[in-house]
Short mmCIF file of C-alpha atoms in Angstrom, two decimals:
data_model
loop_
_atom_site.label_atom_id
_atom_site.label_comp_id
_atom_site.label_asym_id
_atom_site.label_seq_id
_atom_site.Cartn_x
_atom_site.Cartn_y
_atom_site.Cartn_z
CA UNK A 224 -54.78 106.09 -39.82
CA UNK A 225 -53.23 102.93 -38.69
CA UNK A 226 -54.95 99.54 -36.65
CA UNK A 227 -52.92 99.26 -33.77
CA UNK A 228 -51.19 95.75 -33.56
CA UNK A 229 -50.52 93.28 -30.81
CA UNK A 230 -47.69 95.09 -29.21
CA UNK A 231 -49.90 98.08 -28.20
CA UNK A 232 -51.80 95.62 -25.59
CA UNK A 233 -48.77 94.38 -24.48
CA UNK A 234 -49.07 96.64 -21.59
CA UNK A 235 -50.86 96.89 -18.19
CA UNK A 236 -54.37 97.36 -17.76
CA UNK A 237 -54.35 101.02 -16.38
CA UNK A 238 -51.38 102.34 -18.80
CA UNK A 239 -54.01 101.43 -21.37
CA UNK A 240 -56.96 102.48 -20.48
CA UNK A 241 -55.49 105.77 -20.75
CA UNK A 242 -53.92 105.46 -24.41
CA UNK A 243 -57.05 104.06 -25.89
CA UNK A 244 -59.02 107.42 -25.08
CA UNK A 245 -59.30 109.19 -28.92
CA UNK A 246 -58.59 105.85 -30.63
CA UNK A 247 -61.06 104.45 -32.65
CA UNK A 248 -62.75 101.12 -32.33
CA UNK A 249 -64.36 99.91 -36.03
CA UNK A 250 -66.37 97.23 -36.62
CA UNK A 251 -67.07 95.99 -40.57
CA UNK A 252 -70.42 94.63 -40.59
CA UNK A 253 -72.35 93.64 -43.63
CA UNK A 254 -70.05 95.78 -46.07
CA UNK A 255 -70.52 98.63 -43.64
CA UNK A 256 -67.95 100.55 -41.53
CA UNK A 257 -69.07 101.35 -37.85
CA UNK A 258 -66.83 103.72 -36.17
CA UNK A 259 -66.79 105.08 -32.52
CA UNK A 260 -63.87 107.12 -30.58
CA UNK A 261 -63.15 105.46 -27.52
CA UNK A 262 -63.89 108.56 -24.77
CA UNK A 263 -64.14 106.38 -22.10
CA UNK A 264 -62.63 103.09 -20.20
CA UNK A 265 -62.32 101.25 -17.21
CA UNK A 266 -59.66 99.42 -16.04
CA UNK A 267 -59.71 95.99 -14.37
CA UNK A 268 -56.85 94.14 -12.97
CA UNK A 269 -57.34 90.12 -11.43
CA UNK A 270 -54.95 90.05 -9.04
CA UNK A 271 -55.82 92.73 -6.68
CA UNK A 272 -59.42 93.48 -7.87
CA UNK A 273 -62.12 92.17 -6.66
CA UNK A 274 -64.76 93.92 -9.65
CA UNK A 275 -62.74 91.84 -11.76
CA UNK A 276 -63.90 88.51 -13.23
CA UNK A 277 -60.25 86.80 -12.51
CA UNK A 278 -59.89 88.11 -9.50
CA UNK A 279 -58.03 85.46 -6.86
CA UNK A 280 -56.90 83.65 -9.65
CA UNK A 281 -60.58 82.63 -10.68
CA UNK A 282 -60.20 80.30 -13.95
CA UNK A 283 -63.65 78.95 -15.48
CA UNK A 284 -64.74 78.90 -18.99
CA UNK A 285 -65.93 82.30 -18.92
CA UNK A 286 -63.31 84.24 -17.70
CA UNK A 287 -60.49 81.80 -19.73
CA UNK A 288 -60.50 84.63 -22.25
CA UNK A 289 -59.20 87.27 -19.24
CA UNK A 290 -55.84 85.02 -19.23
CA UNK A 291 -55.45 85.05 -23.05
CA UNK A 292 -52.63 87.10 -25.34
CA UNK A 293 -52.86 90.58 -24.96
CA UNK A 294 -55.35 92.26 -28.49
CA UNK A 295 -57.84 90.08 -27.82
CA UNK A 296 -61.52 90.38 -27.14
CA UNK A 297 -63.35 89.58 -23.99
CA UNK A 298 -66.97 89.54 -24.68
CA UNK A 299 -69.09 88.76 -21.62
CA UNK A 300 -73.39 89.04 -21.13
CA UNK A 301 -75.11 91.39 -18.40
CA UNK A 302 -78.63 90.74 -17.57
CA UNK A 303 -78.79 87.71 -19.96
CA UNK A 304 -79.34 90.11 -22.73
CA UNK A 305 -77.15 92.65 -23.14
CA UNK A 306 -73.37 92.61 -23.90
CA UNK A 307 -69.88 94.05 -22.73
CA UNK A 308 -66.53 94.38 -24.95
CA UNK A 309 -63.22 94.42 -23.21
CA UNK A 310 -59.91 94.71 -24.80
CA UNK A 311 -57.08 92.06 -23.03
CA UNK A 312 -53.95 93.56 -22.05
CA UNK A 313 -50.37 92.73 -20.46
CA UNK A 314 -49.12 89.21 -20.32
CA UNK A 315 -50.72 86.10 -21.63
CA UNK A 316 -51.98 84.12 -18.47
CA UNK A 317 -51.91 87.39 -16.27
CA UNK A 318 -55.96 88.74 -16.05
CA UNK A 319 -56.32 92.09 -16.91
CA UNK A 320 -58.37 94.27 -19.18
CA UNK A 321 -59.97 97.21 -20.32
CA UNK A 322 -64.12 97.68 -20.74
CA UNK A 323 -64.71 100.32 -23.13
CA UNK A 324 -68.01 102.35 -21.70
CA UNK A 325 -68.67 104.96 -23.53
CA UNK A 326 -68.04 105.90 -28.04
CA UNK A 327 -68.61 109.10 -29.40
CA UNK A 328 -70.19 107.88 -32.90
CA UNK A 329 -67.82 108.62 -36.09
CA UNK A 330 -69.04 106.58 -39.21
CA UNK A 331 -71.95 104.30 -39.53
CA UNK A 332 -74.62 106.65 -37.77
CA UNK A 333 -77.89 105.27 -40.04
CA UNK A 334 -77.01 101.56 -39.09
CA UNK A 335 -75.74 102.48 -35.34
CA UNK A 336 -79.19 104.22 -35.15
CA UNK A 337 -81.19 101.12 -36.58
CA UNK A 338 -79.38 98.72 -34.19
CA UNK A 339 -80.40 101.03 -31.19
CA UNK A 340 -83.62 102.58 -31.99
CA UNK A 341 -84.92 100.49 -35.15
CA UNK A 342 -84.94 103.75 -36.88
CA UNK A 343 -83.16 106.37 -39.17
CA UNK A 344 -80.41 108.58 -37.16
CA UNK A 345 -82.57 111.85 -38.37
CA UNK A 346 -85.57 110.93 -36.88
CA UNK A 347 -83.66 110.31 -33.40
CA UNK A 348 -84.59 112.85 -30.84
CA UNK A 349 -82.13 114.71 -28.75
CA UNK A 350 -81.64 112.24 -25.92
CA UNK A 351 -81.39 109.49 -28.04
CA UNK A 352 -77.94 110.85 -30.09
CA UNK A 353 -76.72 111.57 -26.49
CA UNK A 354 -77.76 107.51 -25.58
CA UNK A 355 -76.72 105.96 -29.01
CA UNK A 356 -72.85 105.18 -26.89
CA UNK A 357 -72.88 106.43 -23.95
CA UNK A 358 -72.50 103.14 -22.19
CA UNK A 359 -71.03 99.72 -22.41
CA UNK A 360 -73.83 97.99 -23.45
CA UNK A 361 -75.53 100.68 -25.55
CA UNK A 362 -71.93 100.70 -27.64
CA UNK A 363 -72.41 97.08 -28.32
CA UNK A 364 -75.77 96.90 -29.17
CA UNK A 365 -75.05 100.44 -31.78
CA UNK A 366 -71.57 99.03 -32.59
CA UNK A 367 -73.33 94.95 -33.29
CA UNK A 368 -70.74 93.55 -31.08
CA UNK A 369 -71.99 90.23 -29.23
CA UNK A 370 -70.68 86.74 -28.00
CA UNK A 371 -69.71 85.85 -31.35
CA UNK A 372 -66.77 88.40 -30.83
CA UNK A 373 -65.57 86.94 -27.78
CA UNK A 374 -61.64 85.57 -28.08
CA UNK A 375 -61.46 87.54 -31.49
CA UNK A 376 -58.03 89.18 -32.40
CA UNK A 377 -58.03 92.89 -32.79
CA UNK A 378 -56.59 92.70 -36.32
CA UNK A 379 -56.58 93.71 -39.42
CA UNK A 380 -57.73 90.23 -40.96
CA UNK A 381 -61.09 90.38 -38.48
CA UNK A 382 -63.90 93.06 -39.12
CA UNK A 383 -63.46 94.47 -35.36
CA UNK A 384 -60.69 96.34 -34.62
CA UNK A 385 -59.18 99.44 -33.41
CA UNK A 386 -57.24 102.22 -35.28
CA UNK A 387 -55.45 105.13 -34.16
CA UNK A 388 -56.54 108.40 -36.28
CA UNK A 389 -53.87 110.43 -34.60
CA UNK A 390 -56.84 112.36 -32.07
CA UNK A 391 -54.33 113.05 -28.97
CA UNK A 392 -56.20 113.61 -25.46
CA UNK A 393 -53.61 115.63 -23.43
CA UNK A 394 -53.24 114.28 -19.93
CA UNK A 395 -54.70 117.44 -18.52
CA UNK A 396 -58.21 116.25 -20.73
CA UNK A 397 -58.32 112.98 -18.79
CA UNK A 398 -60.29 112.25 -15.85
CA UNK A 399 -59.68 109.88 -13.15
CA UNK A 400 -62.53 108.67 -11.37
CA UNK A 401 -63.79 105.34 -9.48
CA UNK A 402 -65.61 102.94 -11.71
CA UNK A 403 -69.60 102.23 -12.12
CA UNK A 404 -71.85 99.66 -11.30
CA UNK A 405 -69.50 97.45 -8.98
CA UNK A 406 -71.01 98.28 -5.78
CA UNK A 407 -70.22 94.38 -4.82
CA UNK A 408 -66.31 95.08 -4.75
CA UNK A 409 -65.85 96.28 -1.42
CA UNK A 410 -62.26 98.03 -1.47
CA UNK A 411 -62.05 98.19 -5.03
CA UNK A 412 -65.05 100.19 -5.32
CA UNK A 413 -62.78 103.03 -4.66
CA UNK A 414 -60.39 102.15 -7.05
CA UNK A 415 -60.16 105.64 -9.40
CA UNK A 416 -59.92 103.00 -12.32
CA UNK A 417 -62.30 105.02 -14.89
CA UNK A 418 -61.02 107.35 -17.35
CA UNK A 419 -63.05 109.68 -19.64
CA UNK A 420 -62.27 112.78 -22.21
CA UNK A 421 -63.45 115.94 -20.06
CA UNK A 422 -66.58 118.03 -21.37
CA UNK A 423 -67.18 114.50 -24.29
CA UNK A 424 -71.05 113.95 -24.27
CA UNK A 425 -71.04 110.72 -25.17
CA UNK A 426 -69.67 109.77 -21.47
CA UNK A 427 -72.13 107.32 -19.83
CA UNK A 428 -71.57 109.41 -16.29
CA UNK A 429 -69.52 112.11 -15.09
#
């Protein structure tokens, strides 16, 4: 296994959203290795989308991150209290990035369970396995990302990262879809910008 490096981002937003299915994003918390396989992404692109944060050119303090070096992390809040993580991709001071929505878990299932559930993974029923990353949101509460990750390198020297355990997802495994929760975007809504392993449980919605 290898952590991918800065010139795997260096691409645009939909090219990548595709080659990050069946890598794995690891965070090192507390001594502790938390792994997930990314099976699914969405991309966004500020310049023609209006789901995106960026789009129009839209600069403010949150969405400053959007126009920084590709490998970085964009960590923005839903609801006040829950979180997304986005990897930034392409050119620095071009907007675009990926949202990773959905992990299957791979190492770290006894804390992932304790950060979702508050208890041990054996005791979790059924549904909850299926729920313990089968969202954006759910991934970063299992996964203990937050706004402390936000602008954070995907490198080797950090504890969040991602690494490429040579899984390959053949083309004919991906699905293209239109993306969730964006009903707001008018055109874009229609945008087949989501991409998920076929038959992978830990989808958040086929």
């Amino acid at each position: 296994m290898k952590i991918l490096d800065k010139s795997f981002y260096n691409i645009d937003a939909l090219s990548l959203s595709k080659k990050l299915l069946g890598k794995v994003l690891v965070n090192q918390v507390n001594g502790k290795s938390l792994k997930g396989i990314i099976v699914e992404t969405e991309a966004y692109i500020g310049a023609v989308d209006k789901a995106s944060h960026a789009y129009g050119g839209r600069r403010t303090e949150r969405t400053e991150t959007l126009y920084g070096e590709p490998g970085i992390v964009y960590v923005y809040s839903i609801y006040g209290m829950y979180f997304c993580f986005n990897v930034i991709c392409g050119e620095k001071d071009v907007a675009e990035g990926v949202l990773i929505r959905g992990l299957e878990p791979l190492e770290g299932f006894e804390e992932m369970s304790f950060n979702r559930f508050k208890k041990p993974y054996e005791e979790l029923t059924k549904s909850q396995i299926k729920n313990l990353t089968n969202g954006p949101s759910k991934l970063c509460i299992a996964m203990n990302i937050n706004k402390s990750n936000n602008k954070e390198k995907l490198i080797k020297e950090n504890s969040l990262y991602i690494e490429d355990h040579d899984i390959e997802v053949l083309p004919s495994n991906i699905v293209e879809t239109t993306r969730i929760g964006i009903d707001y975007a008018e055109e874009a809504v229609h945008f087949p910008w989501r991409f998920y392993i076929k038959d992978n449980p830990y989808v958040s919605k086929k």
